[in-house]
């Protein structure tokens, strides 16, 4: 990998604990492999006390250890570790060091280049760019539950799995403190964790990225992925490439994860059932009908973007 003489002003950052380290490494591996001449840094942020594995050090990943903030124990937590919230603190820690960050979840896979250019897209006056939450791809006017609970008017609602963050605008907007204040007052009424907080705090104040940067239709519309060739796949929910006993995900993805994890993290448990066979005719018909019903409004939504690097700004 060749690097420029001047330190990069952008970085891809992932937050994780020890339990998710192997999966974060797989995400970094795909980023590094597809961007050999990248002009951005790779950061792994954590509150945990572990040594960076050699495979990550060889990729050029830097460990950013953040002490667990005081009072963070009060934040709502279900199946997710605290590191799901840690992304709220990361921009504040990197003020002056970087201009923009791309935050990524540990259950994402980059399958073609493009992150260098994504850093430069137009965010307008907004501190953040993200992809619309999956249910809104076919129903853009749908009112999110968090907004209804908070008495807010309908507005676009984003998935926080991938976020393009303008650090200066984030800091100027006081997004960390506003999110913490909202959590203290309303978190029991909100549906998710950091995603709910950020969507309420940034109501109508974020830029929409093209869905190619956070593809959320891997299970719901499996026929759509090869047609649209998205850049970043997001395996949200319980089915992951390393935990797919029913064989629902594409064989190529499962094989890529299995090869990497067995080579670099052999102690990591992998459960992959046999690939799903051809659906019987009624199942194929239902799948095709669902794709047709949701595909048309999704196609209309996609036509609002001139390219993968176009954004939709909110007034």
GROMACS .gro file of C-alpha atoms in nm:
model
  315
    1UNK     CA    1   0.000   0.000   0.000
    2UNK     CA    2   0.133   0.344  -0.090
    3UNK     CA    3   0.047   0.646   0.123
    4UNK     CA    4   0.086   1.019   0.064
    5UNK     CA    5   0.345   1.218   0.262
    6UNK     CA    6   0.083   1.429   0.439
    7UNK     CA    7  -0.134   1.259   0.702
    8UNK     CA    8  -0.482   1.178   0.570
    9UNK     CA    9  -0.763   1.405   0.680
   10UNK     CA   10  -1.028   1.132   0.664
   11UNK     CA   11  -1.072   0.795   0.831
   12UNK     CA   12  -1.290   0.485   0.834
   13UNK     CA   13  -1.376   0.399   1.193
   14UNK     CA   14  -1.533   0.091   1.350
   15UNK     CA   15  -1.625   0.056   1.717
   16UNK     CA   16  -1.628  -0.286   1.881
   17UNK     CA   17  -1.555  -0.489   2.193
   18UNK     CA   18  -1.348  -0.806   2.221
   19UNK     CA   19  -1.642  -1.028   2.122
   20UNK     CA   20  -1.686  -0.853   1.786
   21UNK     CA   21  -1.318  -0.797   1.707
   22UNK     CA   22  -1.295  -1.076   1.450
   23UNK     CA   23  -1.591  -0.941   1.255
   24UNK     CA   24  -1.455  -0.585   1.263
   25UNK     CA   25  -1.130  -0.726   1.126
   26UNK     CA   26  -1.318  -0.881   0.834
   27UNK     CA   27  -1.478  -0.547   0.753
   28UNK     CA   28  -1.139  -0.373   0.767
   29UNK     CA   29  -0.987  -0.650   0.553
   30UNK     CA   30  -1.236  -0.585   0.274
   31UNK     CA   31  -1.182  -0.207   0.295
   32UNK     CA   32  -0.803  -0.241   0.285
   33UNK     CA   33  -0.800  -0.499   0.005
   34UNK     CA   34  -1.021  -0.288  -0.222
   35UNK     CA   35  -0.842   0.041  -0.147
   36UNK     CA   36  -0.467  -0.040  -0.171
   37UNK     CA   37  -0.377   0.324  -0.245
   38UNK     CA   38  -0.625   0.474  -0.001
   39UNK     CA   39  -0.599   0.831   0.119
   40UNK     CA   40  -0.773   0.765   0.449
   41UNK     CA   41  -0.683   0.603   0.780
   42UNK     CA   42  -0.838   0.298   0.945
   43UNK     CA   43  -0.935   0.336   1.313
   44UNK     CA   44  -1.067   0.078   1.559
   45UNK     CA   45  -1.229   0.248   1.859
   46UNK     CA   46  -1.297   0.055   2.178
   47UNK     CA   47  -1.329   0.082   2.555
   48UNK     CA   48  -1.184  -0.269   2.593
   49UNK     CA   49  -0.827  -0.349   2.690
   50UNK     CA   50  -0.691  -0.570   2.414
   51UNK     CA   51  -0.387  -0.570   2.189
   52UNK     CA   52  -0.438  -0.509   1.820
   53UNK     CA   53  -0.413  -0.847   1.641
   54UNK     CA   54  -0.128  -0.877   1.387
   55UNK     CA   55  -0.369  -0.905   1.094
   56UNK     CA   56  -0.511  -0.561   1.179
   57UNK     CA   57  -0.171  -0.409   1.245
   58UNK     CA   58  -0.055  -0.534   0.904
   59UNK     CA   59  -0.348  -0.353   0.742
   60UNK     CA   60  -0.239  -0.028   0.907
   61UNK     CA   61  -0.532  -0.012   1.150
   62UNK     CA   62  -0.479   0.224   1.446
   63UNK     CA   63  -0.629   0.143   1.787
   64UNK     CA   64  -0.824   0.430   1.944
   65UNK     CA   65  -0.890   0.342   2.307
   66UNK     CA   66  -1.157   0.556   2.472
   67UNK     CA   67  -1.216   0.521   2.848
   68UNK     CA   68  -1.578   0.439   2.922
   69UNK     CA   69  -1.744   0.778   2.983
   70UNK     CA   70  -1.888   0.851   3.324
   71UNK     CA   71  -2.262   0.797   3.340
   72UNK     CA   72  -2.272   0.579   3.029
   73UNK     CA   73  -2.407   0.287   3.234
   74UNK     CA   74  -2.746   0.457   3.228
   75UNK     CA   75  -2.776   0.425   2.851
   76UNK     CA   76  -3.034   0.176   2.727
   77UNK     CA   77  -2.884  -0.162   2.643
   78UNK     CA   78  -3.047  -0.482   2.519
   79UNK     CA   79  -2.857  -0.723   2.296
   80UNK     CA   80  -2.596  -0.467   2.191
   81UNK     CA   81  -2.274  -0.387   2.383
   82UNK     CA   82  -2.188  -0.035   2.494
   83UNK     CA   83  -1.967   0.003   2.187
   84UNK     CA   84  -2.288   0.056   1.989
   85UNK     CA   85  -2.302   0.395   2.162
   86UNK     CA   86  -1.929   0.464   2.141
   87UNK     CA   87  -1.970   0.608   1.792
   88UNK     CA   88  -2.134   0.910   1.960
   89UNK     CA   89  -1.804   0.996   2.133
   90UNK     CA   90  -1.562   0.923   1.849
   91UNK     CA   91  -1.604   1.249   1.649
   92UNK     CA   92  -1.536   1.458   1.960
   93UNK     CA   93  -1.212   1.267   2.018
   94UNK     CA   94  -1.090   1.336   1.665
   95UNK     CA   95  -1.158   1.710   1.631
   96UNK     CA   96  -0.863   1.874   1.455
   97UNK     CA   97  -0.713   1.542   1.350
   98UNK     CA   98  -0.961   1.456   1.075
   99UNK     CA   99  -1.218   1.639   0.866
  100UNK     CA  100  -1.456   1.352   0.793
  101UNK     CA  101  -1.521   1.001   0.918
  102UNK     CA  102  -1.700   0.704   0.769
  103UNK     CA  103  -1.839   0.501   1.056
  104UNK     CA  104  -1.919   0.136   0.977
  105UNK     CA  105  -2.084  -0.143   1.176
  106UNK     CA  106  -1.900  -0.472   1.227
  107UNK     CA  107  -2.159  -0.663   1.019
  108UNK     CA  108  -2.080  -0.485   0.693
  109UNK     CA  109  -1.887  -0.604   0.389
  110UNK     CA  110  -1.742  -0.372   0.126
  111UNK     CA  111  -1.747  -0.548  -0.210
  112UNK     CA  112  -1.604  -0.288  -0.446
  113UNK     CA  113  -1.398   0.036  -0.425
  114UNK     CA  114  -1.540   0.383  -0.377
  115UNK     CA  115  -1.486   0.495  -0.018
  116UNK     CA  116  -1.220   0.748  -0.121
  117UNK     CA  117  -1.478   0.932  -0.331
  118UNK     CA  118  -1.755   0.895  -0.072
  119UNK     CA  119  -1.559   1.115   0.167
  120UNK     CA  120  -1.598   1.403  -0.078
  121UNK     CA  121  -1.974   1.397  -0.143
  122UNK     CA  122  -2.185   1.705  -0.077
  123UNK     CA  123  -2.342   1.708   0.269
  124UNK     CA  124  -2.467   2.063   0.233
  125UNK     CA  125  -2.518   2.220   0.577
  126UNK     CA  126  -2.570   1.882   0.742
  127UNK     CA  127  -2.330   1.717   0.989
  128UNK     CA  128  -2.404   1.366   0.870
  129UNK     CA  129  -2.486   1.159   0.564
  130UNK     CA  130  -2.653   0.818   0.587
  131UNK     CA  131  -2.881   0.577   0.403
  132UNK     CA  132  -3.255   0.564   0.452
  133UNK     CA  133  -3.382   0.287   0.681
  134UNK     CA  134  -3.488  -0.021   0.483
  135UNK     CA  135  -3.871  -0.004   0.529
  136UNK     CA  136  -3.866   0.345   0.375
  137UNK     CA  137  -3.698   0.227   0.055
  138UNK     CA  138  -4.036   0.122  -0.079
  139UNK     CA  139  -4.243   0.356   0.142
  140UNK     CA  140  -4.051   0.685   0.159
  141UNK     CA  141  -4.343   0.865   0.323
  142UNK     CA  142  -4.368   0.623   0.614
  143UNK     CA  143  -4.352   0.789   0.956
  144UNK     CA  144  -4.092   0.629   1.183
  145UNK     CA  145  -4.207   0.509   1.523
  146UNK     CA  146  -3.948   0.720   1.704
  147UNK     CA  147  -4.085   1.034   1.542
  148UNK     CA  148  -4.443   0.943   1.632
  149UNK     CA  149  -4.349   0.885   1.994
  150UNK     CA  150  -4.167   1.217   2.011
  151UNK     CA  151  -4.450   1.409   1.844
  152UNK     CA  152  -4.233   1.498   1.544
  153UNK     CA  153  -4.372   1.533   1.192
  154UNK     CA  154  -4.292   1.263   0.933
  155UNK     CA  155  -3.941   1.286   0.793
  156UNK     CA  156  -3.675   1.057   0.645
  157UNK     CA  157  -3.522   0.818   0.900
  158UNK     CA  158  -3.172   0.675   0.855
  159UNK     CA  159  -2.996   0.352   0.938
  160UNK     CA  160  -2.686   0.426   1.147
  161UNK     CA  161  -2.485   0.126   1.021
  162UNK     CA  162  -2.284   0.354   0.791
  163UNK     CA  163  -2.252   0.725   0.855
  164UNK     CA  164  -2.045   0.989   0.680
  165UNK     CA  165  -1.966   1.243   0.953
  166UNK     CA  166  -1.841   1.599   0.915
  167UNK     CA  167  -1.652   1.636   1.242
  168UNK     CA  168  -1.661   2.016   1.263
  169UNK     CA  169  -2.035   2.030   1.196
  170UNK     CA  170  -2.092   1.746   1.445
  171UNK     CA  171  -1.908   1.936   1.716
  172UNK     CA  172  -2.068   2.270   1.634
  173UNK     CA  173  -2.411   2.109   1.654
  174UNK     CA  174  -2.338   1.965   1.998
  175UNK     CA  175  -2.464   1.626   1.883
  176UNK     CA  176  -2.300   1.423   2.160
  177UNK     CA  177  -2.450   1.625   2.444
  178UNK     CA  178  -2.787   1.658   2.273
  179UNK     CA  179  -2.798   1.280   2.226
  180UNK     CA  180  -2.710   1.219   2.591
  181UNK     CA  181  -2.971   1.469   2.709
  182UNK     CA  182  -3.233   1.298   2.494
  183UNK     CA  183  -3.133   0.957   2.628
  184UNK     CA  184  -3.165   1.075   2.986
  185UNK     CA  185  -3.515   1.206   2.923
  186UNK     CA  186  -3.670   0.978   2.662
  187UNK     CA  187  -3.465   0.665   2.587
  188UNK     CA  188  -3.729   0.424   2.723
  189UNK     CA  189  -3.974   0.553   2.462
  190UNK     CA  190  -3.737   0.513   2.169
  191UNK     CA  191  -3.710   0.202   1.952
  192UNK     CA  192  -3.336   0.160   1.907
  193UNK     CA  193  -3.010   0.270   2.066
  194UNK     CA  194  -2.783   0.533   1.913
  195UNK     CA  195  -2.984   0.520   1.591
  196UNK     CA  196  -3.298   0.648   1.762
  197UNK     CA  197  -3.109   0.922   1.946
  198UNK     CA  198  -2.937   1.051   1.633
  199UNK     CA  199  -3.250   1.042   1.420
  200UNK     CA  200  -3.445   1.249   1.671
  201UNK     CA  201  -3.161   1.494   1.732
  202UNK     CA  202  -3.099   1.524   1.356
  203UNK     CA  203  -3.464   1.537   1.252
  204UNK     CA  204  -3.457   1.681   0.897
  205UNK     CA  205  -3.090   1.769   0.936
  206UNK     CA  206  -2.899   1.495   0.754
  207UNK     CA  207  -2.812   1.415   0.393
  208UNK     CA  208  -2.941   1.101   0.225
  209UNK     CA  209  -2.674   0.879   0.070
  210UNK     CA  210  -2.745   0.639  -0.214
  211UNK     CA  211  -2.861   0.296  -0.086
  212UNK     CA  212  -2.553   0.138  -0.247
  213UNK     CA  213  -2.355   0.250   0.061
  214UNK     CA  214  -2.567   0.055   0.310
  215UNK     CA  215  -2.751  -0.225   0.131
  216UNK     CA  216  -3.015  -0.362   0.367
  217UNK     CA  217  -3.206  -0.595   0.134
  218UNK     CA  218  -2.985  -0.906   0.157
  219UNK     CA  219  -3.258  -1.123   0.309
  220UNK     CA  220  -3.578  -0.936   0.227
  221UNK     CA  221  -3.512  -0.909  -0.147
  222UNK     CA  222  -3.221  -1.138  -0.236
  223UNK     CA  223  -3.279  -1.102  -0.611
  224UNK     CA  224  -3.219  -0.725  -0.595
  225UNK     CA  225  -2.856  -0.733  -0.479
  226UNK     CA  226  -2.699  -0.873  -0.800
  227UNK     CA  227  -2.912  -0.634  -1.006
  228UNK     CA  228  -2.796  -0.321  -0.823
  229UNK     CA  229  -2.438  -0.427  -0.732
  230UNK     CA  230  -2.419  -0.224  -0.407
  231UNK     CA  231  -2.087  -0.113  -0.263
  232UNK     CA  232  -2.151  -0.205   0.102
  233UNK     CA  233  -2.361  -0.499   0.222
  234UNK     CA  234  -2.520  -0.473   0.568
  235UNK     CA  235  -2.613  -0.798   0.742
  236UNK     CA  236  -2.831  -0.647   1.014
  237UNK     CA  237  -3.044  -0.873   1.231
  238UNK     CA  238  -2.960  -1.217   1.374
  239UNK     CA  239  -2.851  -1.378   1.045
  240UNK     CA  240  -2.484  -1.303   0.981
  241UNK     CA  241  -2.228  -1.456   0.744
  242UNK     CA  242  -2.074  -1.635   1.045
  243UNK     CA  243  -2.413  -1.728   1.195
  244UNK     CA  244  -2.630  -1.855   0.912
  245UNK     CA  245  -2.755  -2.203   1.005
  246UNK     CA  246  -3.035  -2.185   0.747
  247UNK     CA  247  -2.803  -2.100   0.458
  248UNK     CA  248  -2.989  -1.782   0.364
  249UNK     CA  249  -2.699  -1.558   0.263
  250UNK     CA  250  -2.507  -1.584  -0.067
  251UNK     CA  251  -2.252  -1.866  -0.075
  252UNK     CA  252  -1.974  -1.632  -0.190
  253UNK     CA  253  -2.021  -1.412   0.119
  254UNK     CA  254  -2.031  -1.704   0.360
  255UNK     CA  255  -1.718  -1.853   0.204
  256UNK     CA  256  -1.527  -1.524   0.225
  257UNK     CA  257  -1.604  -1.488   0.595
  258UNK     CA  258  -1.528  -1.853   0.673
  259UNK     CA  259  -1.190  -1.837   0.499
  260UNK     CA  260  -1.084  -1.516   0.676
  261UNK     CA  261  -1.206  -1.616   1.022
  262UNK     CA  262  -1.059  -1.965   1.009
  263UNK     CA  263  -0.723  -1.827   0.901
  264UNK     CA  264  -0.692  -1.531   1.139
  265UNK     CA  265  -0.938  -1.600   1.423
  266UNK     CA  266  -0.963  -1.980   1.442
  267UNK     CA  267  -1.126  -1.971   1.787
  268UNK     CA  268  -1.425  -1.777   1.654
  269UNK     CA  269  -1.740  -1.987   1.634
  270UNK     CA  270  -1.886  -2.017   1.285
  271UNK     CA  271  -2.225  -2.170   1.219
  272UNK     CA  272  -2.308  -2.204   0.852
  273UNK     CA  273  -2.575  -2.444   0.736
  274UNK     CA  274  -2.589  -2.587   0.384
  275UNK     CA  275  -2.681  -2.332   0.117
  276UNK     CA  276  -3.052  -2.293   0.065
  277UNK     CA  277  -3.165  -2.496  -0.234
  278UNK     CA  278  -3.389  -2.378  -0.510
  279UNK     CA  279  -3.720  -2.258  -0.371
  280UNK     CA  280  -4.030  -2.449  -0.479
  281UNK     CA  281  -4.240  -2.272  -0.738
  282UNK     CA  282  -4.485  -2.114  -0.488
  283UNK     CA  283  -4.193  -1.973  -0.288
  284UNK     CA  284  -4.031  -1.830  -0.599
  285UNK     CA  285  -4.360  -1.677  -0.704
  286UNK     CA  286  -4.406  -1.507  -0.365
  287UNK     CA  287  -4.048  -1.380  -0.373
  288UNK     CA  288  -4.091  -1.243  -0.725
  289UNK     CA  289  -4.421  -1.077  -0.633
  290UNK     CA  290  -4.268  -0.910  -0.328
  291UNK     CA  291  -3.975  -0.791  -0.537
  292UNK     CA  292  -4.213  -0.650  -0.798
  293UNK     CA  293  -4.429  -0.472  -0.539
  294UNK     CA  294  -4.136  -0.317  -0.354
  295UNK     CA  295  -3.906  -0.281  -0.652
  296UNK     CA  296  -4.115  -0.023  -0.837
  297UNK     CA  297  -4.130   0.238  -0.558
  298UNK     CA  298  -3.764   0.168  -0.480
  299UNK     CA  299  -3.674   0.234  -0.843
  300UNK     CA  300  -3.857   0.567  -0.824
  301UNK     CA  301  -3.659   0.654  -0.514
  302UNK     CA  302  -3.329   0.562  -0.681
  303UNK     CA  303  -3.407   0.791  -0.975
  304UNK     CA  304  -3.378   1.086  -0.738
  305UNK     CA  305  -3.001   1.022  -0.730
  306UNK     CA  306  -2.791   1.116  -1.032
  307UNK     CA  307  -2.522   0.865  -0.926
  308UNK     CA  308  -2.397   0.671  -0.625
  309UNK     CA  309  -2.211   0.984  -0.518
  310UNK     CA  310  -2.513   1.212  -0.531
  311UNK     CA  311  -2.690   1.312  -0.209
  312UNK     CA  312  -3.038   1.432  -0.121
  313UNK     CA  313  -3.026   1.737   0.105
  314UNK     CA  314  -3.307   1.832   0.340
  315UNK     CA  315  -3.440   2.183   0.388
   0.00000   0.00000   0.00000
